[in-house]
Amino acid sequence: GDRLKWKLTKNGDFTIRSYYHKLYGSSSVIFPWKGIWKVKTLRRVSFFVWTAVWDWILTGDNLWLRGFDFVDWCIICRCCGETMDHLLLHCGKANRLWCFVFRIFGISWVPSRMVSNLLFSWWNWLGKNASYIWNLVPLCLMWCIWRERNRRTPEDLDRSEDQMLALFSGSLFDWARLGDSHLVTLFLFSLALF
């Protein structure tokens, strides 16, 4: 009998995906989804990093685009304009936290220009079996920096770098504890070396 055939799929059946791709074109955006959604952490943290990669978190530059008037500076380092990449990666205090992490793992690393690039290069870098805690690190560190930024905004309370390191280390330990306890022991041993 007569049958309608959808030309956008091989089998002739209609799919929402094929219709969407016809309307908007196939996505050329490469997204570090594994470094966000495959990491075993709190969903709100994954969601935060996901919004950061899309540059949707409410940093100074995004607030300015929405019509808010204020002094555009990074509340963490008190200089530069506050962009997502600056706040989470390049701010002086954030950079020192990243350097601490690299020292813990005994590696040399050139920080990425963008959060998305960092997540792409970070995922399972130590190998599939050795990367459980490694994969938690960028999400945990970005979450701690974001929490510190939001703590400083209304309350104008500053944590010292040592306090921020303690917050990060404690958070990473708590998050990792939900996984393999042997890896947590190795992680604690590595912290004791510094």
PDB file of C-alpha atoms in Angstrom:
ATOM      1  CA  GLY A   1       0.000   0.000   0.000  1.00  0.00           C
ATOM      2  CA  ASP A   2       0.776   3.631   0.078  1.00  0.00           C
ATOM      3  CA  ARG A   3       3.246   4.761   2.708  1.00  0.00           C
ATOM      4  CA  LEU A   4       4.868   8.073   3.554  1.00  0.00           C
ATOM      5  CA  LYS A   5       8.649   7.895   3.538  1.00  0.00           C
ATOM      6  CA  TRP A   6      10.756  10.337   5.582  1.00  0.00           C
ATOM      7  CA  LYS A   7      13.739  11.276   3.395  1.00  0.00           C
ATOM      8  CA  LEU A   8      15.973  12.329   6.282  1.00  0.00           C
ATOM      9  CA  THR A   9      16.483   8.831   7.708  1.00  0.00           C
ATOM     10  CA  LYS A  10      17.844   5.702   6.053  1.00  0.00           C
ATOM     11  CA  ASN A  11      14.859   3.541   6.955  1.00  0.00           C
ATOM     12  CA  GLY A  12      12.294   6.189   5.987  1.00  0.00           C
ATOM     13  CA  ASP A  13      10.851   6.543   9.487  1.00  0.00           C
ATOM     14  CA  PHE A  14      10.330   9.955  11.043  1.00  0.00           C
ATOM     15  CA  THR A  15      12.466  10.818  14.077  1.00  0.00           C
ATOM     16  CA  ILE A  16      12.539  13.965  16.184  1.00  0.00           C
ATOM     17  CA  ARG A  17      16.335  13.967  15.895  1.00  0.00           C
ATOM     18  CA  SER A  18      16.312  14.042  12.098  1.00  0.00           C
ATOM     19  CA  TYR A  19      13.674  16.794  12.113  1.00  0.00           C
ATOM     20  CA  TYR A  20      15.670  18.844  14.647  1.00  0.00           C
ATOM     21  CA  HIS A  21      18.872  18.472  12.609  1.00  0.00           C
ATOM     22  CA  LYS A  22      17.028  19.551   9.493  1.00  0.00           C
ATOM     23  CA  LEU A  23      15.694  22.657  11.236  1.00  0.00           C
ATOM     24  CA  TYR A  24      18.829  23.679  13.116  1.00  0.00           C
ATOM     25  CA  GLY A  25      21.634  21.797  11.416  1.00  0.00           C
ATOM     26  CA  SER A  26      23.617  19.062  13.064  1.00  0.00           C
ATOM     27  CA  SER A  27      25.485  20.218  16.108  1.00  0.00           C
ATOM     28  CA  SER A  28      29.097  21.130  15.499  1.00  0.00           C
ATOM     29  CA  VAL A  29      29.574  21.968  19.171  1.00  0.00           C
ATOM     30  CA  ILE A  30      32.013  19.635  20.860  1.00  0.00           C
ATOM     31  CA  PHE A  31      31.123  19.345  24.502  1.00  0.00           C
ATOM     32  CA  PRO A  32      33.093  17.720  27.373  1.00  0.00           C
ATOM     33  CA  TRP A  33      30.077  15.803  28.695  1.00  0.00           C
ATOM     34  CA  LYS A  34      32.107  12.916  30.164  1.00  0.00           C
ATOM     35  CA  GLY A  35      34.143  15.303  32.307  1.00  0.00           C
ATOM     36  CA  ILE A  36      30.888  16.652  33.739  1.00  0.00           C
ATOM     37  CA  TRP A  37      28.176  13.998  33.754  1.00  0.00           C
ATOM     38  CA  LYS A  38      30.234  10.788  34.121  1.00  0.00           C
ATOM     39  CA  VAL A  39      32.029  12.030  37.237  1.00  0.00           C
ATOM     40  CA  LYS A  40      30.481  10.594  40.384  1.00  0.00           C
ATOM     41  CA  THR A  41      29.628  13.761  42.253  1.00  0.00           C
ATOM     42  CA  LEU A  42      26.614  15.744  43.370  1.00  0.00           C
ATOM     43  CA  ARG A  43      24.243  16.573  40.515  1.00  0.00           C
ATOM     44  CA  ARG A  44      24.163  20.238  41.517  1.00  0.00           C
ATOM     45  CA  VAL A  45      27.947  20.363  41.047  1.00  0.00           C
ATOM     46  CA  SER A  46      27.718  18.724  37.622  1.00  0.00           C
ATOM     47  CA  PHE A  47      24.930  21.133  36.713  1.00  0.00           C
ATOM     48  CA  PHE A  48      27.034  24.090  37.878  1.00  0.00           C
ATOM     49  CA  VAL A  49      30.025  22.999  35.766  1.00  0.00           C
ATOM     50  CA  TRP A  50      27.715  22.354  32.821  1.00  0.00           C
ATOM     51  CA  THR A  51      26.381  25.916  33.071  1.00  0.00           C
ATOM     52  CA  ALA A  52      29.950  27.207  33.449  1.00  0.00           C
ATOM     53  CA  VAL A  53      31.065  25.469  30.249  1.00  0.00           C
ATOM     54  CA  TRP A  54      28.171  27.154  28.428  1.00  0.00           C
ATOM     55  CA  ASP A  55      29.211  30.457  30.104  1.00  0.00           C
ATOM     56  CA  TRP A  56      25.813  30.834  31.761  1.00  0.00           C
ATOM     57  CA  ILE A  57      26.944  31.317  35.359  1.00  0.00           C
ATOM     58  CA  LEU A  58      26.307  34.803  36.678  1.00  0.00           C
ATOM     59  CA  THR A  59      29.794  36.243  36.609  1.00  0.00           C
ATOM     60  CA  GLY A  60      30.361  39.979  36.265  1.00  0.00           C
ATOM     61  CA  ASP A  61      30.438  39.964  32.473  1.00  0.00           C
ATOM     62  CA  ASN A  62      27.176  38.003  32.221  1.00  0.00           C
ATOM     63  CA  LEU A  63      25.469  40.224  34.798  1.00  0.00           C
ATOM     64  CA  TRP A  64      26.583  43.289  32.848  1.00  0.00           C
ATOM     65  CA  LEU A  65      25.073  41.821  29.666  1.00  0.00           C
ATOM     66  CA  ARG A  66      21.794  41.478  31.575  1.00  0.00           C
ATOM     67  CA  GLY A  67      21.810  45.170  32.404  1.00  0.00           C
ATOM     68  CA  PHE A  68      23.223  45.199  35.930  1.00  0.00           C
ATOM     69  CA  ASP A  69      25.551  48.126  36.651  1.00  0.00           C
ATOM     70  CA  PHE A  70      28.399  47.576  39.080  1.00  0.00           C
ATOM     71  CA  VAL A  71      32.180  47.685  39.251  1.00  0.00           C
ATOM     72  CA  ASP A  72      33.376  44.885  37.011  1.00  0.00           C
ATOM     73  CA  TRP A  73      36.170  43.227  38.906  1.00  0.00           C
ATOM     74  CA  CYS A  74      36.893  39.733  40.151  1.00  0.00           C
ATOM     75  CA  ILE A  75      35.807  39.526  43.770  1.00  0.00           C
ATOM     76  CA  ILE A  76      38.396  36.805  44.456  1.00  0.00           C
ATOM     77  CA  CYS A  77      41.550  38.617  43.280  1.00  0.00           C
ATOM     78  CA  ARG A  78      40.099  42.146  43.267  1.00  0.00           C
ATOM     79  CA  CYS A  79      41.378  42.951  39.789  1.00  0.00           C
ATOM     80  CA  CYS A  80      40.501  42.227  36.153  1.00  0.00           C
ATOM     81  CA  GLY A  81      37.005  41.829  34.838  1.00  0.00           C
ATOM     82  CA  GLU A  82      35.138  38.831  36.185  1.00  0.00           C
ATOM     83  CA  THR A  83      34.587  36.328  33.401  1.00  0.00           C
ATOM     84  CA  MET A  84      33.841  32.663  33.911  1.00  0.00           C
ATOM     85  CA  ASP A  85      37.257  31.535  32.617  1.00  0.00           C
ATOM     86  CA  HIS A  86      39.073  34.161  34.685  1.00  0.00           C
ATOM     87  CA  LEU A  87      37.207  33.300  37.876  1.00  0.00           C
ATOM     88  CA  LEU A  88      37.532  29.513  37.636  1.00  0.00           C
ATOM     89  CA  LEU A  89      40.980  29.212  36.025  1.00  0.00           C
ATOM     90  CA  HIS A  90      43.066  32.377  35.707  1.00  0.00           C
ATOM     91  CA  CYS A  91      42.339  34.462  38.782  1.00  0.00           C
ATOM     92  CA  GLY A  92      45.541  34.668  40.840  1.00  0.00           C
ATOM     93  CA  LYS A  93      44.077  32.753  43.784  1.00  0.00           C
ATOM     94  CA  ALA A  94      42.371  30.188  41.540  1.00  0.00           C
ATOM     95  CA  ASN A  95      45.644  29.688  39.667  1.00  0.00           C
ATOM     96  CA  ARG A  96      47.499  29.000  42.920  1.00  0.00           C
ATOM     97  CA  LEU A  97      44.844  26.419  43.848  1.00  0.00           C
ATOM     98  CA  TRP A  98      45.299  24.721  40.472  1.00  0.00           C
ATOM     99  CA  CYS A  99      49.099  24.725  40.991  1.00  0.00           C
ATOM    100  CA  PHE A 100      48.566  23.054  44.385  1.00  0.00           C
ATOM    101  CA  VAL A 101      46.537  20.319  42.686  1.00  0.00           C
ATOM    102  CA  PHE A 102      49.225  19.772  40.077  1.00  0.00           C
ATOM    103  CA  ARG A 103      51.878  19.493  42.802  1.00  0.00           C
ATOM    104  CA  ILE A 104      49.749  16.925  44.677  1.00  0.00           C
ATOM    105  CA  PHE A 105      49.632  14.718  41.609  1.00  0.00           C
ATOM    106  CA  GLY A 106      53.275  15.403  40.745  1.00  0.00           C
ATOM    107  CA  ILE A 107      52.639  16.722  37.258  1.00  0.00           C
ATOM    108  CA  SER A 108      53.481  19.755  35.182  1.00  0.00           C
ATOM    109  CA  TRP A 109      50.437  21.225  33.508  1.00  0.00           C
ATOM    110  CA  VAL A 110      49.822  24.368  31.528  1.00  0.00           C
ATOM    111  CA  PRO A 111      46.383  25.704  32.492  1.00  0.00           C
ATOM    112  CA  SER A 112      43.864  25.730  29.688  1.00  0.00           C
ATOM    113  CA  ARG A 113      42.502  28.971  28.337  1.00  0.00           C
ATOM    114  CA  MET A 114      38.891  27.842  28.743  1.00  0.00           C
ATOM    115  CA  VAL A 115      37.007  25.629  31.213  1.00  0.00           C
ATOM    116  CA  SER A 116      35.731  23.412  28.380  1.00  0.00           C
ATOM    117  CA  ASN A 117      39.291  22.769  27.144  1.00  0.00           C
ATOM    118  CA  LEU A 118      40.413  21.921  30.665  1.00  0.00           C
ATOM    119  CA  LEU A 119      37.635  19.349  31.053  1.00  0.00           C
ATOM    120  CA  PHE A 120      38.428  17.795  27.665  1.00  0.00           C
ATOM    121  CA  SER A 121      42.088  17.386  28.513  1.00  0.00           C
ATOM    122  CA  TRP A 122      41.452  16.325  32.120  1.00  0.00           C
ATOM    123  CA  TRP A 123      39.080  13.357  31.703  1.00  0.00           C
ATOM    124  CA  ASN A 124      40.816  10.030  32.559  1.00  0.00           C
ATOM    125  CA  TRP A 125      44.220  11.599  31.981  1.00  0.00           C
ATOM    126  CA  LEU A 126      45.795   9.217  34.507  1.00  0.00           C
ATOM    127  CA  GLY A 127      44.241   6.202  32.796  1.00  0.00           C
ATOM    128  CA  LYS A 128      40.795   4.746  33.106  1.00  0.00           C
ATOM    129  CA  ASN A 129      41.422   2.836  36.362  1.00  0.00           C
ATOM    130  CA  ALA A 130      43.480   5.464  38.188  1.00  0.00           C
ATOM    131  CA  SER A 131      41.303   8.478  37.458  1.00  0.00           C
ATOM    132  CA  TYR A 132      38.436   8.285  39.950  1.00  0.00           C
ATOM    133  CA  ILE A 133      39.736  11.074  42.213  1.00  0.00           C
ATOM    134  CA  TRP A 134      41.508  12.789  39.320  1.00  0.00           C
ATOM    135  CA  ASN A 135      38.189  13.253  37.516  1.00  0.00           C
ATOM    136  CA  LEU A 136      36.613  14.754  40.650  1.00  0.00           C
ATOM    137  CA  VAL A 137      39.298  17.427  41.009  1.00  0.00           C
ATOM    138  CA  PRO A 138      38.235  20.058  38.441  1.00  0.00           C
ATOM    139  CA  LEU A 139      34.570  19.911  39.446  1.00  0.00           C
ATOM    140  CA  CYS A 140      35.436  20.110  43.134  1.00  0.00           C
ATOM    141  CA  LEU A 141      37.894  22.967  42.690  1.00  0.00           C
ATOM    142  CA  MET A 142      35.535  24.979  40.484  1.00  0.00           C
ATOM    143  CA  TRP A 143      32.690  24.383  42.949  1.00  0.00           C
ATOM    144  CA  CYS A 144      34.861  25.578  45.876  1.00  0.00           C
ATOM    145  CA  ILE A 145      35.937  28.701  43.962  1.00  0.00           C
ATOM    146  CA  TRP A 146      32.324  29.443  43.053  1.00  0.00           C
ATOM    147  CA  ARG A 147      31.189  28.972  46.660  1.00  0.00           C
ATOM    148  CA  GLU A 148      33.962  31.291  47.838  1.00  0.00           C
ATOM    149  CA  ARG A 149      32.981  33.896  45.260  1.00  0.00           C
ATOM    150  CA  ASN A 150      29.353  33.760  46.362  1.00  0.00           C
ATOM    151  CA  ARG A 151      30.357  33.898  50.022  1.00  0.00           C
ATOM    152  CA  ARG A 152      32.376  37.051  49.420  1.00  0.00           C
ATOM    153  CA  THR A 153      29.733  38.821  47.350  1.00  0.00           C
ATOM    154  CA  PRO A 154      27.063  39.582  49.964  1.00  0.00           C
ATOM    155  CA  GLU A 155      29.024  39.019  53.167  1.00  0.00           C
ATOM    156  CA  ASP A 156      32.411  40.445  52.135  1.00  0.00           C
ATOM    157  CA  LEU A 157      34.127  37.608  54.002  1.00  0.00           C
ATOM    158  CA  ASP A 158      37.452  36.401  52.662  1.00  0.00           C
ATOM    159  CA  ARG A 159      38.975  33.001  53.227  1.00  0.00           C
ATOM    160  CA  SER A 160      42.739  32.851  53.133  1.00  0.00           C
ATOM    161  CA  GLU A 161      44.385  30.676  50.507  1.00  0.00           C
ATOM    162  CA  ASP A 162      45.139  28.107  53.211  1.00  0.00           C
ATOM    163  CA  GLN A 163      41.464  28.060  54.180  1.00  0.00           C
ATOM    164  CA  MET A 164      40.462  27.671  50.532  1.00  0.00           C
ATOM    165  CA  LEU A 165      42.930  24.775  50.162  1.00  0.00           C
ATOM    166  CA  ALA A 166      41.459  23.187  53.284  1.00  0.00           C
ATOM    167  CA  LEU A 167      37.934  23.631  51.902  1.00  0.00           C
ATOM    168  CA  PHE A 168      38.965  22.068  48.594  1.00  0.00           C
ATOM    169  CA  SER A 169      40.879  19.183  50.198  1.00  0.00           C
ATOM    170  CA  GLY A 170      38.060  18.449  52.638  1.00  0.00           C
ATOM    171  CA  SER A 171      35.415  18.578  49.913  1.00  0.00           C
ATOM    172  CA  LEU A 172      37.448  16.357  47.610  1.00  0.00           C
ATOM    173  CA  PHE A 173      37.983  13.870  50.444  1.00  0.00           C
ATOM    174  CA  ASP A 174      34.262  13.815  51.262  1.00  0.00           C
ATOM    175  CA  TRP A 175      33.296  13.359  47.619  1.00  0.00           C
ATOM    176  CA  ALA A 176      35.918  10.661  47.052  1.00  0.00           C
ATOM    177  CA  ARG A 177      34.872   8.828  50.213  1.00  0.00           C
ATOM    178  CA  LEU A 178      31.662   7.926  48.451  1.00  0.00           C
ATOM    179  CA  GLY A 179      33.758   5.825  46.066  1.00  0.00           C
ATOM    180  CA  ASP A 180      36.774   3.577  46.568  1.00  0.00           C
ATOM    181  CA  SER A 181      38.270   3.891  50.088  1.00  0.00           C
ATOM    182  CA  HIS A 182      41.674   2.551  48.920  1.00  0.00           C
ATOM    183  CA  LEU A 183      41.975   5.492  46.521  1.00  0.00           C
ATOM    184  CA  VAL A 184      41.107   7.885  49.318  1.00  0.00           C
ATOM    185  CA  THR A 185      43.940   6.458  51.431  1.00  0.00           C
ATOM    186  CA  LEU A 186      46.392   7.006  48.570  1.00  0.00           C
ATOM    187  CA  PHE A 187      45.061  10.524  48.100  1.00  0.00           C
ATOM    188  CA  LEU A 188      45.545  11.346  51.787  1.00  0.00           C
ATOM    189  CA  PHE A 189      49.065   9.954  51.662  1.00  0.00           C
ATOM    190  CA  SER A 190      49.850  12.218  48.705  1.00  0.00           C
ATOM    191  CA  LEU A 191      48.496  15.235  50.632  1.00  0.00           C
ATOM    192  CA  ALA A 192      50.760  14.389  53.561  1.00  0.00           C
ATOM    193  CA  LEU A 193      53.785  14.706  51.269  1.00  0.00           C
ATOM    194  CA  PHE A 194      53.177  18.436  50.820  1.00  0.00           C
TER     195      PHE A 194
END
